[in-house]
N, C-alpha and C. Protein backbone atom coordinates (compact mmCIF):
# COMPACT_ATOMS: atom_id res chain seq x y z
N UNK A 1 0.70 -1.25 0.01
CA UNK A 1 0.11 0.05 -0.01
C UNK A 1 0.73 1.25 -0.07
N UNK A 2 0.66 2.28 -0.77
CA UNK A 2 1.36 3.31 -0.87
C UNK A 2 0.38 4.43 -0.46
N UNK A 3 0.94 5.27 0.62
CA UNK A 3 0.06 6.23 1.18
C UNK A 3 0.81 7.72 0.82
N UNK A 4 0.05 8.56 0.45
CA UNK A 4 0.53 9.90 0.53
C UNK A 4 0.15 10.84 1.56
N UNK A 5 1.21 11.39 2.27
CA UNK A 5 1.03 12.19 3.53
C UNK A 5 0.67 13.65 3.14
N UNK A 6 -0.03 14.39 3.48
CA UNK A 6 -0.33 15.85 3.16
C UNK A 6 -0.26 16.60 4.49
N UNK A 7 0.37 17.91 4.30
CA UNK A 7 0.40 18.94 5.10
C UNK A 7 1.14 18.59 6.39
N UNK A 8 2.57 18.07 6.26
CA UNK A 8 3.17 17.84 7.18
C UNK A 8 4.73 18.25 6.62
N UNK A 9 5.53 18.37 7.83
CA UNK A 9 7.02 18.82 7.43
C UNK A 9 7.78 17.92 8.25
N UNK A 10 8.29 17.09 7.74
CA UNK A 10 9.38 15.72 8.25
C UNK A 10 10.46 16.52 8.85
N UNK A 11 10.86 17.54 8.77
CA UNK A 11 11.93 18.15 9.41
C UNK A 11 11.88 18.66 10.66
N UNK A 12 10.40 18.80 11.10
CA UNK A 12 9.97 19.32 12.23
C UNK A 12 9.52 18.39 13.34
N UNK A 13 9.60 18.65 14.62
CA UNK A 13 9.32 17.72 15.68
C UNK A 13 8.19 17.98 16.38
N UNK A 14 7.25 18.86 15.73
CA UNK A 14 5.91 19.17 16.46
C UNK A 14 5.22 18.08 16.49
N UNK A 15 3.83 18.03 17.19
CA UNK A 15 3.26 16.92 17.24
C UNK A 15 2.69 16.33 16.09
N UNK A 16 1.81 16.89 15.22
CA UNK A 16 1.52 16.22 13.84
C UNK A 16 2.72 15.67 13.01
N UNK A 17 3.68 16.38 13.09
CA UNK A 17 4.81 15.88 12.05
C UNK A 17 5.63 14.96 12.85
N UNK A 18 5.86 14.91 14.17
CA UNK A 18 6.37 13.75 14.79
C UNK A 18 5.63 12.44 14.68
N UNK A 19 4.18 12.53 15.03
CA UNK A 19 3.49 11.58 14.64
C UNK A 19 3.56 10.85 13.16
N UNK A 20 3.52 11.73 12.07
CA UNK A 20 3.82 11.15 10.86
C UNK A 20 5.35 10.53 10.62
N UNK A 21 6.22 10.97 11.33
CA UNK A 21 7.63 10.34 11.33
C UNK A 21 7.44 8.78 11.95
N UNK A 22 6.71 8.88 13.00
CA UNK A 22 6.53 7.67 13.79
C UNK A 22 5.75 6.67 12.94
N UNK A 23 4.69 7.03 12.16
CA UNK A 23 4.03 6.43 11.18
C UNK A 23 4.67 5.80 10.02
N UNK A 24 5.44 6.77 9.31
CA UNK A 24 6.38 6.10 8.37
C UNK A 24 7.14 5.00 8.60
N UNK A 25 7.82 5.31 9.92
CA UNK A 25 8.78 4.22 10.31
C UNK A 25 8.16 2.95 10.59
N UNK A 26 6.99 3.01 11.60
CA UNK A 26 6.49 1.77 11.91
C UNK A 26 5.51 1.14 11.07
N UNK A 27 4.83 1.80 9.99
CA UNK A 27 4.05 1.36 9.04
C UNK A 27 4.98 0.82 7.94
N UNK A 28 6.15 1.36 7.72
CA UNK A 28 7.07 0.93 6.68
C UNK A 28 7.60 -0.49 7.07
N UNK A 29 7.75 -0.73 8.61
CA UNK A 29 8.11 -2.02 8.96
C UNK A 29 6.92 -2.89 8.41
N UNK A 30 6.00 -2.58 8.37
CA UNK A 30 4.65 -3.35 7.84
C UNK A 30 4.57 -3.58 6.39
N UNK A 31 5.52 -2.95 5.98
CA UNK A 31 5.15 -3.08 4.40
C UNK A 31 4.77 -1.96 3.74
N UNK A 32 3.96 -0.89 4.18
CA UNK A 32 3.50 0.36 3.83
C UNK A 32 4.72 1.02 3.03
N UNK A 33 4.35 1.85 2.16
CA UNK A 33 5.12 2.90 1.36
C UNK A 33 4.59 4.19 1.20
N UNK A 34 5.28 5.09 1.42
CA UNK A 34 5.01 6.64 1.41
C UNK A 34 5.93 7.36 0.15
N UNK A 35 5.87 6.81 -0.98
CA UNK A 35 6.45 7.25 -2.10
C UNK A 35 5.61 8.40 -2.97
N UNK A 36 6.08 9.51 -2.78
CA UNK A 36 5.27 10.50 -3.74
C UNK A 36 5.45 10.21 -5.13
N UNK A 37 6.21 9.67 -5.63
CA UNK A 37 6.59 9.51 -6.97
C UNK A 37 5.69 8.28 -7.54
N UNK A 38 4.98 7.47 -6.76
CA UNK A 38 4.04 6.48 -7.18
C UNK A 38 2.70 6.79 -6.97
N UNK A 39 1.66 6.30 -7.81
CA UNK A 39 0.17 6.57 -7.56
C UNK A 39 -0.08 6.03 -6.10
N UNK A 40 -0.78 6.99 -5.33
CA UNK A 40 -1.29 6.30 -3.92
C UNK A 40 -2.65 5.69 -3.85
N UNK A 41 -2.45 4.73 -3.05
CA UNK A 41 -3.53 3.85 -2.62
C UNK A 41 -4.58 4.68 -1.65
N UNK A 42 -4.08 5.45 -0.83
CA UNK A 42 -4.80 6.39 0.03
C UNK A 42 -3.85 7.75 0.29
N UNK A 43 -4.68 8.77 0.83
CA UNK A 43 -4.02 9.74 1.34
C UNK A 43 -4.54 10.17 2.61
N UNK A 44 -3.41 10.67 3.50
CA UNK A 44 -3.64 11.00 4.85
C UNK A 44 -3.16 12.23 5.01
N UNK A 45 -4.23 13.00 5.34
CA UNK A 45 -3.86 14.59 5.50
C UNK A 45 -3.88 15.09 6.97
N UNK A 46 -2.95 15.89 7.50
CA UNK A 46 -2.86 16.18 8.98
C UNK A 46 -3.62 17.45 8.90
N UNK A 47 -4.77 17.56 9.67
CA UNK A 47 -5.69 18.67 9.97
C UNK A 47 -6.51 18.84 8.81
N UNK A 48 -5.72 19.43 7.83
CA UNK A 48 -6.70 19.68 6.63
C UNK A 48 -5.89 19.53 5.37
N UNK A 49 -6.70 19.45 4.18
CA UNK A 49 -6.07 19.42 2.91
C UNK A 49 -6.61 20.50 1.99
N UNK A 50 -5.58 20.86 1.16
CA UNK A 50 -5.86 21.84 0.11
C UNK A 50 -5.97 21.28 -1.26
N UNK A 51 -5.82 20.08 -1.37
CA UNK A 51 -5.99 19.18 -2.55
C UNK A 51 -7.48 18.59 -2.55
N UNK A 52 -8.13 18.95 -4.04
CA UNK A 52 -9.35 18.51 -4.37
C UNK A 52 -9.43 17.08 -4.05
N UNK A 53 -10.39 16.64 -3.33
CA UNK A 53 -10.54 15.14 -3.23
C UNK A 53 -11.30 14.45 -4.23
N UNK A 54 -10.63 13.36 -4.70
CA UNK A 54 -11.28 12.55 -5.58
C UNK A 54 -11.76 11.29 -5.03
N UNK A 55 -12.80 10.66 -5.46
CA UNK A 55 -13.19 9.47 -4.89
C UNK A 55 -12.51 8.34 -5.31
N UNK A 56 -11.40 8.48 -6.16
CA UNK A 56 -10.73 7.18 -6.56
C UNK A 56 -9.82 6.89 -5.60
N UNK A 57 -9.18 7.97 -5.00
CA UNK A 57 -8.29 7.70 -4.01
C UNK A 57 -8.83 8.27 -2.49
N UNK A 58 -8.83 7.07 -1.63
CA UNK A 58 -9.83 7.54 -0.41
C UNK A 58 -8.88 8.55 0.49
N UNK A 59 -9.51 9.39 1.33
CA UNK A 59 -8.89 10.37 1.85
C UNK A 59 -9.07 10.12 3.36
N UNK A 60 -8.06 10.29 4.22
CA UNK A 60 -8.26 10.05 5.72
C UNK A 60 -7.73 11.37 6.54
N UNK A 61 -8.55 11.86 7.46
CA UNK A 61 -7.88 12.98 8.01
C UNK A 61 -7.44 12.60 9.53
N UNK A 62 -6.27 13.10 9.83
CA UNK A 62 -5.79 13.09 11.23
C UNK A 62 -6.04 14.45 11.85
N UNK A 63 -6.83 14.47 13.06
CA UNK A 63 -7.24 15.65 13.66
C UNK A 63 -6.63 15.65 15.22
N UNK A 64 -5.86 16.75 15.53
CA UNK A 64 -5.37 16.83 16.92
C UNK A 64 -6.22 18.05 17.69
N UNK A 65 -7.13 18.46 16.99
CA UNK A 65 -8.02 19.49 17.43
C UNK A 65 -8.27 20.66 16.48
N UNK A 66 -9.57 21.52 17.06
CA UNK A 66 -10.09 22.36 16.09
C UNK A 66 -9.96 23.71 16.99
N UNK A 67 -10.39 24.69 16.25
CA UNK A 67 -10.52 26.09 17.03
C UNK A 67 -12.11 26.12 17.64
N UNK A 68 -12.16 26.43 18.68
CA UNK A 68 -13.47 26.54 19.29
C UNK A 68 -13.53 27.96 20.47
N UNK A 69 -12.61 28.82 20.34
CA UNK A 69 -12.64 30.25 21.05
C UNK A 69 -13.65 31.05 20.47
N UNK A 70 -14.88 31.08 21.06
CA UNK A 70 -15.88 31.90 20.74
C UNK A 70 -15.65 33.35 20.42
N UNK A 71 -14.73 33.86 21.15
CA UNK A 71 -14.29 35.19 21.01
C UNK A 71 -13.53 35.47 19.72
N UNK A 72 -13.24 34.44 18.95
CA UNK A 72 -12.52 34.55 17.75
C UNK A 72 -13.37 34.05 16.63
N UNK A 73 -13.19 34.31 15.46
CA UNK A 73 -13.68 33.90 14.14
C UNK A 73 -13.61 32.26 14.02
N UNK A 74 -13.90 31.30 15.23
CA UNK A 74 -13.82 30.02 14.91
C UNK A 74 -14.35 29.45 13.87
N UNK A 75 -15.24 29.79 13.15
CA UNK A 75 -16.02 29.04 12.15
C UNK A 75 -15.26 29.24 10.79
N UNK A 76 -14.70 30.33 10.60
CA UNK A 76 -13.94 30.81 9.65
C UNK A 76 -12.48 30.01 9.85
N UNK A 77 -11.93 30.15 10.84
CA UNK A 77 -10.68 29.10 11.03
C UNK A 77 -10.82 27.97 10.77
N UNK A 78 -12.17 27.26 11.23
CA UNK A 78 -12.34 25.76 10.90
C UNK A 78 -12.99 25.31 9.56
N UNK A 79 -13.06 26.49 8.66
CA UNK A 79 -13.81 26.27 7.42
C UNK A 79 -13.13 25.16 6.69
N UNK A 80 -11.90 25.30 6.57
CA UNK A 80 -11.20 24.06 5.64
C UNK A 80 -11.04 22.82 6.26
N UNK A 81 -10.81 22.79 7.47
CA UNK A 81 -10.84 21.57 8.41
C UNK A 81 -12.02 20.82 8.52
N UNK A 82 -13.06 21.73 8.50
CA UNK A 82 -14.48 21.12 8.58
C UNK A 82 -14.80 20.43 7.07
N UNK A 83 -14.42 21.38 6.03
CA UNK A 83 -14.49 20.76 4.39
C UNK A 83 -13.95 19.56 4.51
N UNK A 84 -12.71 19.37 5.00
CA UNK A 84 -11.98 18.12 5.01
C UNK A 84 -12.59 17.13 5.65
N UNK A 85 -13.09 17.33 6.86
CA UNK A 85 -13.51 16.50 7.79
C UNK A 85 -15.04 15.73 7.09
N UNK A 86 -15.87 16.82 6.31
CA UNK A 86 -16.94 16.26 5.79
C UNK A 86 -16.67 15.50 4.45
N UNK A 87 -15.51 15.67 3.79
CA UNK A 87 -15.26 14.97 2.46
C UNK A 87 -14.52 13.60 2.65
N UNK A 88 -13.74 13.53 4.14
CA UNK A 88 -12.87 12.40 4.27
C UNK A 88 -13.50 11.31 4.35
N UNK A 89 -12.97 10.23 3.79
CA UNK A 89 -13.38 8.62 4.12
C UNK A 89 -13.32 8.16 5.51
N UNK A 90 -12.46 8.70 6.32
CA UNK A 90 -12.41 8.24 7.65
C UNK A 90 -11.48 9.49 8.30
N UNK A 91 -11.75 9.40 9.56
CA UNK A 91 -11.05 10.68 10.41
C UNK A 91 -10.50 9.82 11.54
N UNK A 92 -9.25 10.27 11.85
CA UNK A 92 -8.34 9.62 12.85
C UNK A 92 -8.03 10.72 13.74
N UNK A 93 -8.64 10.76 15.26
CA UNK A 93 -8.67 11.70 16.23
C UNK A 93 -7.31 11.49 17.08
N UNK A 94 -6.79 12.36 17.56
CA UNK A 94 -5.50 12.07 18.70
C UNK A 94 -6.05 11.69 19.79
N UNK A 95 -7.63 12.05 20.20
CA UNK A 95 -7.81 11.78 21.77
C UNK A 95 -9.35 11.44 21.68
N UNK A 96 -9.95 11.08 22.80
CA UNK A 96 -11.33 11.17 22.87
C UNK A 96 -11.74 12.62 23.20
N UNK A 97 -11.03 13.23 23.76
CA UNK A 97 -11.59 14.63 23.92
C UNK A 97 -11.76 15.35 22.55
N UNK A 98 -10.44 15.24 21.74
CA UNK A 98 -10.83 15.81 20.59
C UNK A 98 -11.81 15.25 19.61
N UNK A 99 -12.10 14.05 19.79
CA UNK A 99 -13.35 13.43 18.92
C UNK A 99 -14.45 13.85 19.44
N UNK A 100 -14.74 14.07 21.02
CA UNK A 100 -16.08 14.81 21.55
C UNK A 100 -16.02 16.08 20.98
N UNK A 101 -15.12 16.86 21.10
CA UNK A 101 -14.97 18.31 20.60
C UNK A 101 -15.55 18.57 19.26
N UNK A 102 -14.92 17.73 18.26
CA UNK A 102 -15.00 17.96 17.09
C UNK A 102 -16.40 17.43 16.76
N UNK A 103 -17.00 16.50 17.22
CA UNK A 103 -18.08 16.17 16.82
C UNK A 103 -19.32 16.99 17.37
N UNK A 104 -18.96 17.63 18.39
CA UNK A 104 -19.96 18.67 19.07
C UNK A 104 -20.12 19.87 18.05
N UNK A 105 -18.94 20.16 17.17
CA UNK A 105 -18.75 21.46 16.38
C UNK A 105 -19.26 20.85 14.87
N UNK A 106 -18.84 19.78 14.43
CA UNK A 106 -18.94 19.42 13.02
C UNK A 106 -20.05 18.36 12.90
N UNK A 107 -20.46 17.78 13.93
CA UNK A 107 -21.41 16.52 13.69
C UNK A 107 -20.65 15.21 13.55
N UNK A 108 -21.43 14.22 13.69
CA UNK A 108 -21.03 12.86 13.78
C UNK A 108 -20.27 12.44 12.27
N UNK A 109 -19.23 11.69 12.27
CA UNK A 109 -18.69 11.26 11.08
C UNK A 109 -18.85 9.80 11.00
N UNK A 110 -19.23 9.13 9.83
CA UNK A 110 -19.41 7.70 10.06
C UNK A 110 -18.38 6.80 10.14
N UNK A 111 -17.17 7.30 10.05
CA UNK A 111 -15.95 6.24 10.00
C UNK A 111 -14.54 6.96 10.84
N UNK A 112 -14.72 6.88 12.27
CA UNK A 112 -13.78 7.23 12.94
C UNK A 112 -13.04 6.21 13.80
N UNK A 113 -11.71 6.71 14.27
CA UNK A 113 -11.04 5.92 15.36
C UNK A 113 -10.30 6.91 16.29
N UNK A 114 -9.87 6.58 17.11
CA UNK A 114 -8.75 7.33 18.04
C UNK A 114 -7.52 6.54 18.15
N UNK A 115 -6.36 7.35 17.72
CA UNK A 115 -4.98 6.88 17.74
C UNK A 115 -4.30 7.75 18.20
N UNK A 116 -3.97 7.42 19.68
CA UNK A 116 -3.07 8.62 20.39
C UNK A 116 -1.49 8.41 19.98
N UNK A 117 -1.04 9.68 20.12
CA UNK A 117 0.51 9.82 19.59
C UNK A 117 1.42 8.75 20.11
N UNK A 118 1.28 8.37 21.39
CA UNK A 118 2.11 7.32 21.77
C UNK A 118 3.71 7.64 21.90
N UNK A 119 4.44 6.87 22.70
CA UNK A 119 5.80 7.10 22.92
C UNK A 119 6.57 6.13 21.81
N UNK A 120 7.48 6.50 21.33
CA UNK A 120 8.62 5.72 20.34
C UNK A 120 9.48 4.88 21.53
N UNK A 121 9.13 3.69 21.76
CA UNK A 121 9.89 2.95 22.66
C UNK A 121 11.23 2.58 21.92
N UNK A 122 11.21 2.29 20.77
CA UNK A 122 12.48 1.89 20.07
C UNK A 122 13.49 3.15 20.26
N UNK A 123 13.04 4.28 20.05
CA UNK A 123 14.00 5.66 20.29
C UNK A 123 14.33 5.76 21.70
N UNK A 124 13.47 5.66 22.49
CA UNK A 124 13.79 5.65 23.97
C UNK A 124 14.77 4.49 24.42
N UNK A 125 14.70 3.40 24.01
CA UNK A 125 15.73 2.37 24.27
C UNK A 125 17.04 2.80 23.87
N UNK A 126 17.17 3.60 22.92
CA UNK A 126 18.55 3.92 22.46
C UNK A 126 19.38 5.32 23.18
N UNK A 127 18.47 5.76 24.08
CA UNK A 127 19.12 6.72 24.87
C UNK A 127 19.86 6.24 26.00
N UNK A 128 21.00 6.81 26.12
CA UNK A 128 22.05 6.32 27.21
C UNK A 128 21.45 6.49 28.61
N UNK A 129 21.38 5.77 29.54
CA UNK A 129 21.04 6.13 31.06
C UNK A 129 22.09 7.02 31.58
N UNK A 130 21.64 7.82 32.43
CA UNK A 130 22.38 9.02 33.07
C UNK A 130 22.78 8.35 34.54
N UNK A 131 24.11 8.43 34.80
CA UNK A 131 24.67 7.68 35.88
C UNK A 131 24.14 8.81 37.17
N UNK A 132 24.13 7.99 38.40
CA UNK A 132 23.61 9.00 39.40
C UNK A 132 24.75 9.88 39.77
N UNK A 133 24.13 10.99 40.08
CA UNK A 133 25.08 12.25 40.52
C UNK A 133 24.74 12.78 41.75
N UNK A 134 25.39 13.17 42.48
CA UNK A 134 25.54 13.93 43.86
C UNK A 134 25.07 15.21 43.70
N UNK A 135 24.07 15.52 44.19
CA UNK A 135 23.49 17.14 44.13
C UNK A 135 23.52 17.62 45.48
N UNK A 136 24.40 18.67 45.53
CA UNK A 136 24.65 19.35 46.98
C UNK A 136 23.80 20.71 46.99
């Protein structure tokens, strides 16, 4: 399976970008490919897409939050996120809280799941343990 990732920067370690890096690593171990040079079997966009959705290639949205401050133009801020949500074949939420918040503002989506960011235990295992030091 070849998956195209949208709206990420793999040189960044911010939440969505770090999640995408782990996804590439661990799904790659399971045989998935993330080759932009080949036709995708699916598209995974982080938060929102600016690409026109075609029904031939399923679109999945990864959401880690939406705008909800009523003191700001939250409906305008959410416009493209909501458009993506409504057109996506499936939505992946970062948390149960995010799912409840999003469905309260955007309505229910027929195909959702929650996948938390999680820790990269392989990376943690490579970190050298600090020796005990006396603090005076």
